[in-house]
Coordinates of C-alpha atoms in Angstrom, one line a residue:
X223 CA 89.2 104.2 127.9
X224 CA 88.7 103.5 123.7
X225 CA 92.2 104.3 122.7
X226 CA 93.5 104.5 118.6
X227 CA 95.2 101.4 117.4
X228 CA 97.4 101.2 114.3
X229 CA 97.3 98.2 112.4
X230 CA 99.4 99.4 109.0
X231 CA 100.8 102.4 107.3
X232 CA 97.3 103.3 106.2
X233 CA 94.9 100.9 108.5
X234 CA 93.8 102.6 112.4
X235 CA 91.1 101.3 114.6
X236 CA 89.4 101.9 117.9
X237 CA 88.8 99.0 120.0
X238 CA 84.6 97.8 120.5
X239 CA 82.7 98.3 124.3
X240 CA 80.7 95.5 124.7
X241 CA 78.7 97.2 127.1
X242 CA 77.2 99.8 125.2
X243 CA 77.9 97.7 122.1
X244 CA 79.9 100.5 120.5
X245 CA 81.7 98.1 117.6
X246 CA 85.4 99.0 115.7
X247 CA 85.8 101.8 114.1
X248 CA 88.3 101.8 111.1
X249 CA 89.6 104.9 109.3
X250 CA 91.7 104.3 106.1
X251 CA 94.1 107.1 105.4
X252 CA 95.0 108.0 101.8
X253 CA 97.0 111.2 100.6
X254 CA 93.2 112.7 99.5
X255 CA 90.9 111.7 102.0
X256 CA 90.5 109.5 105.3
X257 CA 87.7 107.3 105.2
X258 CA 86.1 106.2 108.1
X259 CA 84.6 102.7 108.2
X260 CA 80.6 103.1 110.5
X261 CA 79.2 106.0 112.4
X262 CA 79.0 104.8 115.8
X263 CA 76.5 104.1 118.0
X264 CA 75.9 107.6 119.0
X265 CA 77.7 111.0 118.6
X266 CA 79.7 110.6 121.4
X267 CA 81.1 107.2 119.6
X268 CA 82.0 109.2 116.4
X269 CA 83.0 112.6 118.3
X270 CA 85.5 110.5 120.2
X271 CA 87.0 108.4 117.2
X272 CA 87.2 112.0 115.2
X273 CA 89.2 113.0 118.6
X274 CA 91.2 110.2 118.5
X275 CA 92.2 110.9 114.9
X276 CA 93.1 114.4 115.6
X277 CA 95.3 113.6 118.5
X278 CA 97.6 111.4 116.1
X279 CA 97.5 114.3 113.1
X280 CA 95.1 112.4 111.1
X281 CA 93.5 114.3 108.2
X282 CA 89.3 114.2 109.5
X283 CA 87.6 111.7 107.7
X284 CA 85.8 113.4 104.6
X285 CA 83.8 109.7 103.6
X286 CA 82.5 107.3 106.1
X287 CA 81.2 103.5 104.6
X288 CA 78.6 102.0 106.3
X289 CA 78.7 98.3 106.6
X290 CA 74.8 97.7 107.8
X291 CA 71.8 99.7 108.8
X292 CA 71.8 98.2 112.6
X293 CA 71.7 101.5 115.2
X294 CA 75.3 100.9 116.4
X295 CA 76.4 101.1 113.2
X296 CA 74.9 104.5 112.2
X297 CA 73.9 106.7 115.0
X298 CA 76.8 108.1 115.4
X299 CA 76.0 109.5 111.7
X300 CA 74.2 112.3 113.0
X301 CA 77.5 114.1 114.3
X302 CA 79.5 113.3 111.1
X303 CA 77.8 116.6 109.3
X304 CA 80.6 117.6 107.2
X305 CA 81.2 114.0 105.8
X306 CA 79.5 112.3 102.7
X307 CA 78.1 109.3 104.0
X308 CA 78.2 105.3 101.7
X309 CA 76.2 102.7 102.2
X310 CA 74.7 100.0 99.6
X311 CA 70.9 100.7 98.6
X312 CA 69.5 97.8 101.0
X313 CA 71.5 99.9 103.7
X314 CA 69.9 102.9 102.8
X315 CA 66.1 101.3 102.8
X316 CA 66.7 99.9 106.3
X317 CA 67.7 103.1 107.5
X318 CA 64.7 104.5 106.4
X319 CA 62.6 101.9 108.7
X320 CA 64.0 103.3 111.7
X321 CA 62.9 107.1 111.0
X322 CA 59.4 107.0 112.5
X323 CA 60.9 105.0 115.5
X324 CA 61.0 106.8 118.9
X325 CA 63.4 105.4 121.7
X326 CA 62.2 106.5 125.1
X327 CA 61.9 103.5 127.5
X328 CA 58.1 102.6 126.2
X329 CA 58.5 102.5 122.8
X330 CA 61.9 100.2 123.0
X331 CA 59.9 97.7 125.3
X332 CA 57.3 97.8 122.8
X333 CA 59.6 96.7 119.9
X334 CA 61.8 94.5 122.0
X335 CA 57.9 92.8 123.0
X336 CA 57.4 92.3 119.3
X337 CA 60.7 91.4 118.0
X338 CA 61.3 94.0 116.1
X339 CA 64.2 95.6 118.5
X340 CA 66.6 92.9 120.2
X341 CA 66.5 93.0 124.5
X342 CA 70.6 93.4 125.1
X343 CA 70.1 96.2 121.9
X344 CA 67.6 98.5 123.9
X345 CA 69.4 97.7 127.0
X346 CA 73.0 99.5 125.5
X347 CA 71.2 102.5 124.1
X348 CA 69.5 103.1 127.4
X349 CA 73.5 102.4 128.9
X350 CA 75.2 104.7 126.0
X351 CA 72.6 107.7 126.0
X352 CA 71.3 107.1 129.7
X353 CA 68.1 109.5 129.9
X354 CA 68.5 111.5 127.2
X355 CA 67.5 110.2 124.3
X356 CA 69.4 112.4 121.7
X357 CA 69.8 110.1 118.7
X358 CA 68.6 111.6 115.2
X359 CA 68.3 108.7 112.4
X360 CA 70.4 110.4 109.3
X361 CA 70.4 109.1 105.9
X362 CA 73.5 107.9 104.0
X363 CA 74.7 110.7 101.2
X364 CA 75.0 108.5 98.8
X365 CA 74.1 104.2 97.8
X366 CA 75.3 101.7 95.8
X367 CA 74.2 97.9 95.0
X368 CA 76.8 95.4 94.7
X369 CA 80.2 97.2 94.8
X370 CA 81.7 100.6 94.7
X371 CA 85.4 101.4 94.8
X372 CA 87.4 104.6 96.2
X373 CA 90.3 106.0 95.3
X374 CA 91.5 107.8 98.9
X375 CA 95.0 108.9 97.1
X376 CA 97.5 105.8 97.3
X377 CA 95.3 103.4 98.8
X378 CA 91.8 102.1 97.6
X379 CA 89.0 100.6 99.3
X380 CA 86.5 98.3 97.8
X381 CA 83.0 98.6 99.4
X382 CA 81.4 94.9 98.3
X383 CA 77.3 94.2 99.4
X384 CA 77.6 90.8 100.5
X385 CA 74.1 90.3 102.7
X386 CA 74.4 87.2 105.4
X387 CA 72.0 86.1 108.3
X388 CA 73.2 88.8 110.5
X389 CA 71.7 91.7 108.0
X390 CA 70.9 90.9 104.7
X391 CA 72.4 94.7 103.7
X392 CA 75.8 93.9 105.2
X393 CA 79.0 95.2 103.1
X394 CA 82.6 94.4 103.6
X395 CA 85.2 96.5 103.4
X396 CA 88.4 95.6 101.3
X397 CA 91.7 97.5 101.6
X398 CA 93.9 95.6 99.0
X399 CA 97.4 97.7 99.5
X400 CA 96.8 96.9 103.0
X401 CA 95.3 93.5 102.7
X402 CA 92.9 94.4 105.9
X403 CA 89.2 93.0 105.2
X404 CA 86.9 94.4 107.5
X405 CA 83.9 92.2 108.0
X406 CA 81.7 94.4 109.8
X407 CA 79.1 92.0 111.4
X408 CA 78.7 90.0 108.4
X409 CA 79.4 86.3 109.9
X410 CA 77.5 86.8 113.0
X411 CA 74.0 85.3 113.7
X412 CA 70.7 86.5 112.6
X413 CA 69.8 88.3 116.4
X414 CA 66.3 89.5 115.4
X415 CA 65.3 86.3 114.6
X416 CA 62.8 84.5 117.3
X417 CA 65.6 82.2 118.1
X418 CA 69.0 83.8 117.0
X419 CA 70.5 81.7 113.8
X420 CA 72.5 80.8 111.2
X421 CA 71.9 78.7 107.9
X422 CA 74.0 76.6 106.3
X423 CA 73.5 77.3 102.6
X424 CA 73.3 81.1 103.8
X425 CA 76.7 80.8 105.7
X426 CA 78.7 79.1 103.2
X427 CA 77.7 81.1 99.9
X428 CA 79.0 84.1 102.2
X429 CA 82.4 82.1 103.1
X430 CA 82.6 81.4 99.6
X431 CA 82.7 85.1 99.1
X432 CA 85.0 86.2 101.8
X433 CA 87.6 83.7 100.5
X434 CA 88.1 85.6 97.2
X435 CA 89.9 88.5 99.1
X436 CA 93.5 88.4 99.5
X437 CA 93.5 89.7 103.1
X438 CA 95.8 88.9 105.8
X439 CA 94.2 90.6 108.4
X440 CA 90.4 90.5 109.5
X441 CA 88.0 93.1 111.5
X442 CA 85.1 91.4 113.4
X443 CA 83.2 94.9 114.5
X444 CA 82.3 93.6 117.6
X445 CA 85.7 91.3 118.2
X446 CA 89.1 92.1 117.2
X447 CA 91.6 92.5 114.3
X448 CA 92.8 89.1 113.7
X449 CA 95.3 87.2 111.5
X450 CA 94.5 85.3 108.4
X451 CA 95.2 81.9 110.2
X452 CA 92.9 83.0 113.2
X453 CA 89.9 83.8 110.7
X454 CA 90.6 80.7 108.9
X455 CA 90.4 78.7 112.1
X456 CA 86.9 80.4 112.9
X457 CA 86.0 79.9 109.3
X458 CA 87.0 76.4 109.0
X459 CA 84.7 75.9 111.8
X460 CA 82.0 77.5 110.4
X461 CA 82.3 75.9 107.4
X462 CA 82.1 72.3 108.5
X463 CA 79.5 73.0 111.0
X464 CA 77.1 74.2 107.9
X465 CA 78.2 71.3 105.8
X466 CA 77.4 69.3 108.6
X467 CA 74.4 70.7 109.4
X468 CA 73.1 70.3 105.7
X469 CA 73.6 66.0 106.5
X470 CA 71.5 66.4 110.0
X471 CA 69.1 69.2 109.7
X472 CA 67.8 70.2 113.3
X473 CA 69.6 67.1 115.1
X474 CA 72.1 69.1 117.5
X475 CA 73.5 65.9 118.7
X476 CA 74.6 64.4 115.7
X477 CA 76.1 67.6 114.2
X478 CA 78.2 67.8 117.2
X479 CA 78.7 64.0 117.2
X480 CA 80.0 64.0 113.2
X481 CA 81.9 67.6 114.2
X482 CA 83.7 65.9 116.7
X483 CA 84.8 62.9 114.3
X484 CA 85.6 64.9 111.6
X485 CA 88.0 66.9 113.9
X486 CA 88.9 64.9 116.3
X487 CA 88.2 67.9 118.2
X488 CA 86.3 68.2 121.3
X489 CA 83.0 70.6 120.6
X490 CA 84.3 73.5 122.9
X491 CA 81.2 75.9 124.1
X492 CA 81.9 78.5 121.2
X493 CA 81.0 75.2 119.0
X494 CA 78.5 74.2 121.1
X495 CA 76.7 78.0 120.5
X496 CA 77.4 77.5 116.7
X497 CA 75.9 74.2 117.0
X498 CA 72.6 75.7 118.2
X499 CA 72.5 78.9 115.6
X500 CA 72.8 76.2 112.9
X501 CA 70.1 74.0 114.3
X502 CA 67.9 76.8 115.0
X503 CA 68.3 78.1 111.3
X504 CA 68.5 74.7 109.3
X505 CA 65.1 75.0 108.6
X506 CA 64.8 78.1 106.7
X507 CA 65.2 78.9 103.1
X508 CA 68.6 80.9 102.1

C-alpha cells in the first residue's frame, strides 16, 4: 500500500512500485497553490496521490511539473483535468510522439521489437492497466525551455531543463526554502538505447549542473529521498567512473582496475553495472 510521506513543512511524497514502475510523486505546498511534481503512470497513480493529499487536508494540486515525457511520468495526466499542466518544450514534443501510439499487446511487442518501447516498460503497463487499456496521451498546458520559476505562496519552485542520457527533455525540480532537489530520472541510464548507457562527457556536464543547487535532500523518482551525503556518495562515484572512463574508452577492466586504485575501494556490483553503462556509452558523441 503507496502511503504519503512528509519530508518538510512544505515537501510530501509517495513512495515508487517497482513493479508497475509507478515513480515518486512530490507535491509542494504553498499558501496559493499545491504543486504536484509528475502525473503518474496511469490515473489510478494520480487518483490515489490526489487521495492521499486529501486524507492529510492538503489543498488539491492546481499545477503539476513534469520532469520528462517517459509514459510513467505522464499518463496519469489524463485524470489531472482540473490542473494546468508544466513541462519544458522538448517535453512537450516528446509527448506529441506518443499520440498516434496504440498499446494493446501487438502494438507494444511491435515497438519493444524495434526499440522504440523498452521490454520491462510494456511489461508494467500491461501489470498496471492489466486488459484494459485505458490510457489517453494528454498534452502539457503550458512549456518552457531552460527554466521557469513559481511562486506557490511562501515557497518557490524552480523548474530547470537539464537533458542527460536518460531523456534528453529531463527537468529538475528545485525547492530552495526547502532545499529538496528532485531529480526526476535525470542520472539514470539511457534505457532505449540498444545497449542501456551512460557517457562520460554527458554525465559529468549534468553533475556539474546538479552541484549548483544548494539542496540537502535528493528525490531519485524511481529510488528514494536521500541525504546530501548519500547523493554525494552516488555522485562521487559517478563522477570518477566518467573521468575514468574518458582515460580507457570501452576497456571495462581497466576502468574498474584504475576505480579500484583511486578508491581503494572494492568495485561493488552497483559499480560493476555503472562500469558497463559507461563502457557501452564511451563511444558516443555528448
Amino acid at each position: 500500500m503507496q502511503t504519503l510521506k512528509q519530508h518538510s513543512d512544505r515537501f510530501w511524497y509517495m513512495d515508487p512500485v517497482a513493479e508497475t514502475d509507478r515513480p515518486i510523486l512530490g507535491a509542494v505546498v504553498g499558501d496559493t497553490h499545491t504543486l504536484m511534481i509528475d502525473a503518474g503512470n496511469s490515473e489510478a497513480h494520480a487518483t490515489l496521490f490526489l487521495d492521499v493529499l486529501a486524507e492529510r487536508g492538503i489543498k488539491r494540486p492546481s499545477l503539476v511539473a513534469l520532469t520528462h515525457w517517459h509514459w510513467d511520468h505522464i499518463f496519469g495526466l489524463s485524470a489531472l483535468t482540473d490542473t494546468v499542466s508544466i513541462a519544458s518544450t522538448a517535453t512537450k514534443a516528446g509527448i506529441e510522439r506518443l499520440l498516434p501510439y496504440a498499446w494493446d499487446d501487438a502494438s507494444l511487442a511491435e515497438r519493444v521489437e524495434d526499440g522504440r518501447e523498452i521490454a520491462f516498460c510494456a511489461e508494467a503497463i500491461q501489470l498496471e492497466y492489466g486488459e484494459e487499456r485505458s490510457m489517453r496521451v494528454v498534452l502539457p498546458t503550458m512549456t518552457f525551455d531552460d527554466s521557469l520559476t513559481l511562486d506557490l505562496g511562501g515557497v518557490h519552485v524552480m523548474l530547470k531543463h537539464v537533458g542527460g542520457d536518460h531523456a534528453a527533455d529531463a527537468v529538475v525540480v528545485y525547492v530552495p526554502e526547502e532545499k529538496v532537489l528532485f531529480l526526476g530520472d535525470a542520472l539514470y541510464a539511457n534505457l532505449y538505447a540498444p545497449s542501456w548507457r551512460m557517457t562520460p562527457t554527458r554525465t559529468l556536464r549534468l553533475l556539474e549542473i546538479l552541484d549548483q543547487f544548494e539542496a540537502e535532500a535528493y528525490v531519485w523518482s524511481h529510488g528514494s529521498v536521500v541525504t546530501r551525503l548519500d547523493y554525494e556518495k552516488d555522485r562521487d562515484i559517478l563522477r570518477d567512473l566518467a573521468r575514468i572512463t574518458l582515460d580507457f574508452p570501452g576497456n571495462k577492466e581497466a576502468i574498474t582496475a584504475q576505480y579500484e586504485r583511486l578508491t581503494g575501494r572494492d568495485a561493488d556490483e552497483e559499480v560493476q553495472e555503472l562500469v558497463s553503462f559507461f563502457v557501452n556509452g564511451s563511444g558516443e558523441e555528448a
